[in-house]
Amino acid sequence: MAFEHPFYFLRHGRTEWNAKGVTQGQLDVKLDAVGYAQAMRAAELMRDQPVSHIVASPLARARVTAEIVADAKGLKVILDDGLKECHLGEHQGKPHGPWLMEYWRGAYAPPGGETFAEFAARAWEAMKRAVARGPNTLIVAHGGLWLAAQTRVKVDPPLRRVPNALPLRVMPAADVWRHRALDKQRAAELLDDAGAPPV
């Protein structure tokens, strides 16, 4: 099994582009006021969790989310370029379109970007590096990484997209990642598989 330890996964807080349906990819978009509040809420939820390390994407929306949690935990943030969101080339900075669902299916390669297969391989290796640091590592990254992981494991209960700044406790076992949301008030969001695209 590639992932030998339980870990936490946290998608960054909301950005203005998340709210407007604009493709972020690897463009460095900051948290909006809602996203900052979401990150503060996530930090409070994780205050009493046994987090040992925090490894994050260097993109501001993930890095700042990680720093807010790290401040609450008295930990430092380790940055890993491999945890960046997928590079969506010429689509970055433009509204979402039908091409995005084709991308997640591996049926479309964005001009000037990386294929979904390339992204999934990169993301998997980066997440594996993070979890190898030891039990209870917190990964702070992007929704696309959660989707990419599902090319290699099944998540239980089913969760195609992960909401912004909702901390998940993940228990890997063979080819299944069992997870639970730490925020009971927002847990209902996990039932909404038709939410906004993660990038």
PDB file of C-alpha atoms in Angstrom:
ATOM      1  CA  MET A   1       0.000   0.000   0.000  1.00  0.00           C
ATOM      2  CA  ALA A   2       1.474   3.357  -1.034  1.00  0.00           C
ATOM      3  CA  PHE A   3      -0.121   5.295   1.846  1.00  0.00           C
ATOM      4  CA  GLU A   4       0.780   3.660   5.154  1.00  0.00           C
ATOM      5  CA  HIS A   5      -0.471   6.303   7.587  1.00  0.00           C
ATOM      6  CA  PRO A   6      -3.723   8.102   8.342  1.00  0.00           C
ATOM      7  CA  PHE A   7      -3.645  11.718   7.191  1.00  0.00           C
ATOM      8  CA  TYR A   8      -5.741  14.839   6.764  1.00  0.00           C
ATOM      9  CA  PHE A   9      -6.708  16.526   3.513  1.00  0.00           C
ATOM     10  CA  LEU A  10      -7.789  20.148   3.311  1.00  0.00           C
ATOM     11  CA  ARG A  11      -8.729  21.971   0.146  1.00  0.00           C
ATOM     12  CA  HIS A  12      -7.951  25.693   0.269  1.00  0.00           C
ATOM     13  CA  GLY A  13     -10.555  28.280   1.234  1.00  0.00           C
ATOM     14  CA  ARG A  14     -12.722  29.945  -1.375  1.00  0.00           C
ATOM     15  CA  THR A  15     -11.398  32.488  -3.837  1.00  0.00           C
ATOM     16  CA  GLU A  16     -13.297  35.082  -5.846  1.00  0.00           C
ATOM     17  CA  TRP A  17     -12.623  33.006  -8.936  1.00  0.00           C
ATOM     18  CA  ASN A  18     -14.127  29.922  -7.273  1.00  0.00           C
ATOM     19  CA  ALA A  19     -17.270  31.956  -6.662  1.00  0.00           C
ATOM     20  CA  LYS A  20     -17.361  33.291 -10.244  1.00  0.00           C
ATOM     21  CA  GLY A  21     -16.535  30.006 -11.998  1.00  0.00           C
ATOM     22  CA  VAL A  22     -13.209  31.210 -13.418  1.00  0.00           C
ATOM     23  CA  THR A  23     -10.491  28.650 -14.112  1.00  0.00           C
ATOM     24  CA  GLN A  24      -7.587  29.087 -11.709  1.00  0.00           C
ATOM     25  CA  GLY A  25      -5.269  26.176 -12.455  1.00  0.00           C
ATOM     26  CA  GLN A  26      -1.796  27.311 -11.438  1.00  0.00           C
ATOM     27  CA  LEU A  27      -2.540  31.046 -11.484  1.00  0.00           C
ATOM     28  CA  ASP A  28      -1.891  32.493  -8.042  1.00  0.00           C
ATOM     29  CA  VAL A  29      -5.335  33.626  -6.903  1.00  0.00           C
ATOM     30  CA  LYS A  30      -5.779  34.764  -3.293  1.00  0.00           C
ATOM     31  CA  LEU A  31      -8.471  33.802  -0.809  1.00  0.00           C
ATOM     32  CA  ASP A  32     -11.493  36.085  -0.696  1.00  0.00           C
ATOM     33  CA  ALA A  33     -13.110  37.172   2.587  1.00  0.00           C
ATOM     34  CA  VAL A  34     -15.282  34.057   2.680  1.00  0.00           C
ATOM     35  CA  GLY A  35     -12.268  31.854   1.995  1.00  0.00           C
ATOM     36  CA  TYR A  36     -10.277  33.476   4.771  1.00  0.00           C
ATOM     37  CA  ALA A  37     -13.136  32.891   7.211  1.00  0.00           C
ATOM     38  CA  GLN A  38     -13.382  29.289   6.017  1.00  0.00           C
ATOM     39  CA  ALA A  39      -9.668  28.802   6.671  1.00  0.00           C
ATOM     40  CA  MET A  40     -10.049  30.239  10.174  1.00  0.00           C
ATOM     41  CA  ARG A  41     -12.918  27.821  10.811  1.00  0.00           C
ATOM     42  CA  ALA A  42     -10.800  24.908   9.541  1.00  0.00           C
ATOM     43  CA  ALA A  43      -7.962  25.950  11.848  1.00  0.00           C
ATOM     44  CA  GLU A  44     -10.314  25.931  14.816  1.00  0.00           C
ATOM     45  CA  LEU A  45     -11.610  22.486  13.893  1.00  0.00           C
ATOM     46  CA  MET A  46      -8.058  21.152  13.618  1.00  0.00           C
ATOM     47  CA  ARG A  47      -6.746  22.785  16.795  1.00  0.00           C
ATOM     48  CA  ASP A  48      -7.194  19.591  18.852  1.00  0.00           C
ATOM     49  CA  GLN A  49      -6.364  17.135  16.064  1.00  0.00           C
ATOM     50  CA  PRO A  50      -3.016  15.283  16.327  1.00  0.00           C
ATOM     51  CA  VAL A  51      -1.489  16.897  13.232  1.00  0.00           C
ATOM     52  CA  SER A  52       2.239  16.127  13.003  1.00  0.00           C
ATOM     53  CA  HIS A  53       3.246  17.947   9.797  1.00  0.00           C
ATOM     54  CA  ILE A  54       1.601  20.377   7.382  1.00  0.00           C
ATOM     55  CA  VAL A  55       2.567  20.066   3.725  1.00  0.00           C
ATOM     56  CA  ALA A  56       1.029  22.480   1.250  1.00  0.00           C
ATOM     57  CA  SER A  57       0.908  23.668  -2.311  1.00  0.00           C
ATOM     58  CA  PRO A  58       2.864  26.921  -2.693  1.00  0.00           C
ATOM     59  CA  LEU A  59      -0.025  28.622  -4.522  1.00  0.00           C
ATOM     60  CA  ALA A  60      -1.310  31.438  -2.286  1.00  0.00           C
ATOM     61  CA  ARG A  61      -4.826  30.099  -1.803  1.00  0.00           C
ATOM     62  CA  ALA A  62      -3.457  26.844  -0.367  1.00  0.00           C
ATOM     63  CA  ARG A  63      -0.364  28.281   1.313  1.00  0.00           C
ATOM     64  CA  VAL A  64      -2.308  30.918   3.250  1.00  0.00           C
ATOM     65  CA  THR A  65      -4.942  28.355   4.269  1.00  0.00           C
ATOM     66  CA  ALA A  66      -2.102  26.138   5.530  1.00  0.00           C
ATOM     67  CA  GLU A  67      -0.447  29.025   7.370  1.00  0.00           C
ATOM     68  CA  ILE A  68      -3.673  29.843   9.205  1.00  0.00           C
ATOM     69  CA  VAL A  69      -3.941  26.235  10.392  1.00  0.00           C
ATOM     70  CA  ALA A  70      -0.224  26.131  11.205  1.00  0.00           C
ATOM     71  CA  ASP A  71      -0.556  29.209  13.432  1.00  0.00           C
ATOM     72  CA  ALA A  72      -3.274  27.454  15.425  1.00  0.00           C
ATOM     73  CA  LYS A  73      -1.175  24.308  15.743  1.00  0.00           C
ATOM     74  CA  GLY A  74       2.238  25.853  16.392  1.00  0.00           C
ATOM     75  CA  LEU A  75       3.660  24.127  13.311  1.00  0.00           C
ATOM     76  CA  LYS A  76       5.583  25.217  10.230  1.00  0.00           C
ATOM     77  CA  VAL A  77       4.320  24.781   6.672  1.00  0.00           C
ATOM     78  CA  ILE A  78       6.363  22.647   4.298  1.00  0.00           C
ATOM     79  CA  LEU A  79       5.803  23.601   0.648  1.00  0.00           C
ATOM     80  CA  ASP A  80       5.840  21.075  -2.191  1.00  0.00           C
ATOM     81  CA  ASP A  81       5.488  22.197  -5.823  1.00  0.00           C
ATOM     82  CA  GLY A  82       4.072  18.776  -6.653  1.00  0.00           C
ATOM     83  CA  LEU A  83       0.909  19.682  -4.742  1.00  0.00           C
ATOM     84  CA  LYS A  84       0.030  22.528  -7.120  1.00  0.00           C
ATOM     85  CA  GLU A  85      -3.285  22.373  -8.951  1.00  0.00           C
ATOM     86  CA  CYS A  86      -3.309  21.065 -12.529  1.00  0.00           C
ATOM     87  CA  HIS A  87      -1.892  23.413 -15.160  1.00  0.00           C
ATOM     88  CA  LEU A  88      -4.744  24.175 -17.526  1.00  0.00           C
ATOM     89  CA  GLY A  89      -2.801  26.195 -20.055  1.00  0.00           C
ATOM     90  CA  GLU A  90      -4.737  28.639 -22.193  1.00  0.00           C
ATOM     91  CA  HIS A  91      -7.929  28.114 -20.148  1.00  0.00           C
ATOM     92  CA  GLN A  92      -6.454  29.646 -17.001  1.00  0.00           C
ATOM     93  CA  GLY A  93      -8.090  32.961 -16.158  1.00  0.00           C
ATOM     94  CA  LYS A  94     -11.122  32.185 -18.335  1.00  0.00           C
ATOM     95  CA  PRO A  95     -14.602  30.910 -17.402  1.00  0.00           C
ATOM     96  CA  HIS A  96     -15.186  27.183 -16.959  1.00  0.00           C
ATOM     97  CA  GLY A  97     -16.545  25.408 -20.004  1.00  0.00           C
ATOM     98  CA  PRO A  98     -17.610  21.926 -21.156  1.00  0.00           C
ATOM     99  CA  TRP A  99     -13.943  21.117 -21.800  1.00  0.00           C
ATOM    100  CA  LEU A 100     -13.349  20.868 -18.036  1.00  0.00           C
ATOM    101  CA  MET A 101     -15.417  17.726 -17.535  1.00  0.00           C
ATOM    102  CA  GLU A 102     -13.647  16.206 -20.530  1.00  0.00           C
ATOM    103  CA  TYR A 103     -10.333  17.052 -18.860  1.00  0.00           C
ATOM    104  CA  TRP A 104     -11.292  15.191 -15.665  1.00  0.00           C
ATOM    105  CA  ARG A 105     -12.201  12.185 -17.823  1.00  0.00           C
ATOM    106  CA  GLY A 106      -8.753  12.273 -19.416  1.00  0.00           C
ATOM    107  CA  ALA A 107     -10.313  12.983 -22.809  1.00  0.00           C
ATOM    108  CA  TYR A 108      -9.006  16.506 -23.359  1.00  0.00           C
ATOM    109  CA  ALA A 109      -5.525  18.051 -23.183  1.00  0.00           C
ATOM    110  CA  PRO A 110      -5.562  21.829 -22.583  1.00  0.00           C
ATOM    111  CA  PRO A 111      -3.281  23.764 -24.984  1.00  0.00           C
ATOM    112  CA  GLY A 112      -0.167  24.847 -23.115  1.00  0.00           C
ATOM    113  CA  GLY A 113      -1.107  22.794 -20.032  1.00  0.00           C
ATOM    114  CA  GLU A 114      -0.618  19.305 -18.658  1.00  0.00           C
ATOM    115  CA  THR A 115      -2.746  16.281 -19.388  1.00  0.00           C
ATOM    116  CA  PHE A 116      -4.867  14.814 -16.645  1.00  0.00           C
ATOM    117  CA  ALA A 117      -2.663  11.708 -16.626  1.00  0.00           C
ATOM    118  CA  GLU A 118       0.448  13.859 -16.123  1.00  0.00           C
ATOM    119  CA  PHE A 119      -1.231  15.811 -13.368  1.00  0.00           C
ATOM    120  CA  ALA A 120      -2.549  12.697 -11.630  1.00  0.00           C
ATOM    121  CA  ALA A 121       0.910  11.091 -11.606  1.00  0.00           C
ATOM    122  CA  ARG A 122       2.518  14.254 -10.194  1.00  0.00           C
ATOM    123  CA  ALA A 123      -0.173  14.750  -7.565  1.00  0.00           C
ATOM    124  CA  TRP A 124      -0.033  11.126  -6.435  1.00  0.00           C
ATOM    125  CA  GLU A 125       3.729  11.224  -5.913  1.00  0.00           C
ATOM    126  CA  ALA A 126       3.506  14.519  -4.005  1.00  0.00           C
ATOM    127  CA  MET A 127       0.739  13.260  -1.734  1.00  0.00           C
ATOM    128  CA  LYS A 128       2.683  10.062  -1.150  1.00  0.00           C
ATOM    129  CA  ARG A 129       5.762  12.094  -0.157  1.00  0.00           C
ATOM    130  CA  ALA A 130       3.704  14.112   2.282  1.00  0.00           C
ATOM    131  CA  VAL A 131       2.085  11.130   3.988  1.00  0.00           C
ATOM    132  CA  ALA A 132       5.443   9.314   4.184  1.00  0.00           C
ATOM    133  CA  ARG A 133       6.550  11.953   6.717  1.00  0.00           C
ATOM    134  CA  GLY A 134       4.512  10.075   9.292  1.00  0.00           C
ATOM    135  CA  PRO A 135       1.019   9.575  10.694  1.00  0.00           C
ATOM    136  CA  ASN A 136      -1.371  12.533  10.785  1.00  0.00           C
ATOM    137  CA  THR A 137       0.249  14.718   8.157  1.00  0.00           C
ATOM    138  CA  LEU A 138      -2.072  17.448   6.892  1.00  0.00           C
ATOM    139  CA  ILE A 139      -2.055  18.031   3.138  1.00  0.00           C
ATOM    140  CA  VAL A 140      -3.365  21.476   2.157  1.00  0.00           C
ATOM    141  CA  ALA A 141      -3.870  21.658  -1.567  1.00  0.00           C
ATOM    142  CA  HIS A 142      -6.533  21.800  -4.270  1.00  0.00           C
ATOM    143  CA  GLY A 143      -9.716  20.038  -5.300  1.00  0.00           C
ATOM    144  CA  GLY A 144      -8.068  18.648  -8.388  1.00  0.00           C
ATOM    145  CA  LEU A 145      -5.703  16.529  -6.291  1.00  0.00           C
ATOM    146  CA  TRP A 146      -8.627  14.800  -4.618  1.00  0.00           C
ATOM    147  CA  LEU A 147     -10.051  14.013  -8.053  1.00  0.00           C
ATOM    148  CA  ALA A 148      -6.654  12.830  -9.294  1.00  0.00           C
ATOM    149  CA  ALA A 149      -6.240  10.448  -6.351  1.00  0.00           C
ATOM    150  CA  GLN A 150      -9.438   8.712  -7.393  1.00  0.00           C
ATOM    151  CA  THR A 151      -7.700   7.382 -10.488  1.00  0.00           C
ATOM    152  CA  ARG A 152      -5.808   5.114  -8.067  1.00  0.00           C
ATOM    153  CA  VAL A 153      -8.065   4.627  -5.036  1.00  0.00           C
ATOM    154  CA  LYS A 154     -11.735   4.484  -4.176  1.00  0.00           C
ATOM    155  CA  VAL A 155     -12.937   6.975  -1.581  1.00  0.00           C
ATOM    156  CA  ASP A 156     -15.502   5.818   0.965  1.00  0.00           C
ATOM    157  CA  PRO A 157     -18.073   7.259   1.329  1.00  0.00           C
ATOM    158  CA  PRO A 158     -18.077   8.353  -2.319  1.00  0.00           C
ATOM    159  CA  LEU A 159     -16.890  11.925  -2.718  1.00  0.00           C
ATOM    160  CA  ARG A 160     -16.030  13.137  -6.188  1.00  0.00           C
ATOM    161  CA  ARG A 161     -15.415  16.771  -5.241  1.00  0.00           C
ATOM    162  CA  VAL A 162     -14.260  18.095  -1.895  1.00  0.00           C
ATOM    163  CA  PRO A 163     -15.682  21.450  -0.700  1.00  0.00           C
ATOM    164  CA  ASN A 164     -13.476  24.441   0.058  1.00  0.00           C
ATOM    165  CA  ALA A 165     -11.770  24.375   3.481  1.00  0.00           C
ATOM    166  CA  LEU A 166     -13.613  21.315   4.804  1.00  0.00           C
ATOM    167  CA  PRO A 167     -11.025  19.221   6.709  1.00  0.00           C
ATOM    168  CA  LEU A 168     -11.146  15.496   6.029  1.00  0.00           C
ATOM    169  CA  ARG A 169      -9.639  12.739   8.152  1.00  0.00           C
ATOM    170  CA  VAL A 170      -8.458  10.010   5.765  1.00  0.00           C
ATOM    171  CA  MET A 171      -7.794   6.388   6.751  1.00  0.00           C
ATOM    172  CA  PRO A 172      -6.122   4.578   3.837  1.00  0.00           C
ATOM    173  CA  ALA A 173      -6.535   0.826   3.555  1.00  0.00           C
ATOM    174  CA  ALA A 174      -5.327  -1.053   0.456  1.00  0.00           C
ATOM    175  CA  ASP A 175      -7.025   0.668  -2.489  1.00  0.00           C
ATOM    176  CA  VAL A 176      -9.661   2.498  -0.423  1.00  0.00           C
ATOM    177  CA  TRP A 177      -9.460   5.843   1.380  1.00  0.00           C
ATOM    178  CA  ARG A 178     -12.087   5.992   4.110  1.00  0.00           C
ATOM    179  CA  HIS A 179     -12.762   9.551   5.207  1.00  0.00           C
ATOM    180  CA  ARG A 180     -14.881  11.662   7.511  1.00  0.00           C
ATOM    181  CA  ALA A 181     -15.486  15.392   7.641  1.00  0.00           C
ATOM    182  CA  LEU A 182     -14.376  17.176  10.808  1.00  0.00           C
ATOM    183  CA  ASP A 183     -17.058  19.855  10.455  1.00  0.00           C
ATOM    184  CA  LYS A 184     -20.437  18.294  11.198  1.00  0.00           C
ATOM    185  CA  GLN A 185     -22.227  21.522  10.276  1.00  0.00           C
ATOM    186  CA  ARG A 186     -20.868  21.367   6.728  1.00  0.00           C
ATOM    187  CA  ALA A 187     -20.879  17.589   6.321  1.00  0.00           C
ATOM    188  CA  ALA A 188     -24.052  17.819   4.234  1.00  0.00           C
ATOM    189  CA  GLU A 189     -21.962  19.445   1.500  1.00  0.00           C
ATOM    190  CA  LEU A 190     -20.364  16.059   0.906  1.00  0.00           C
ATOM    191  CA  LEU A 191     -23.683  14.813  -0.433  1.00  0.00           C
ATOM    192  CA  ASP A 192     -23.681  17.436  -3.182  1.00  0.00           C
ATOM    193  CA  ASP A 193     -21.686  15.873  -6.000  1.00  0.00           C
ATOM    194  CA  ALA A 194     -22.900  18.455  -8.489  1.00  0.00           C
ATOM    195  CA  GLY A 195     -21.028  21.376  -6.952  1.00  0.00           C
ATOM    196  CA  ALA A 196     -18.706  23.806  -8.641  1.00  0.00           C
ATOM    197  CA  PRO A 197     -15.596  22.493 -10.420  1.00  0.00           C
ATOM    198  CA  PRO A 198     -12.511  22.448  -8.157  1.00  0.00           C
ATOM    199  CA  VAL A 199     -10.225  24.633 -10.263  1.00  0.00           C
TER     200      VAL A 199
END
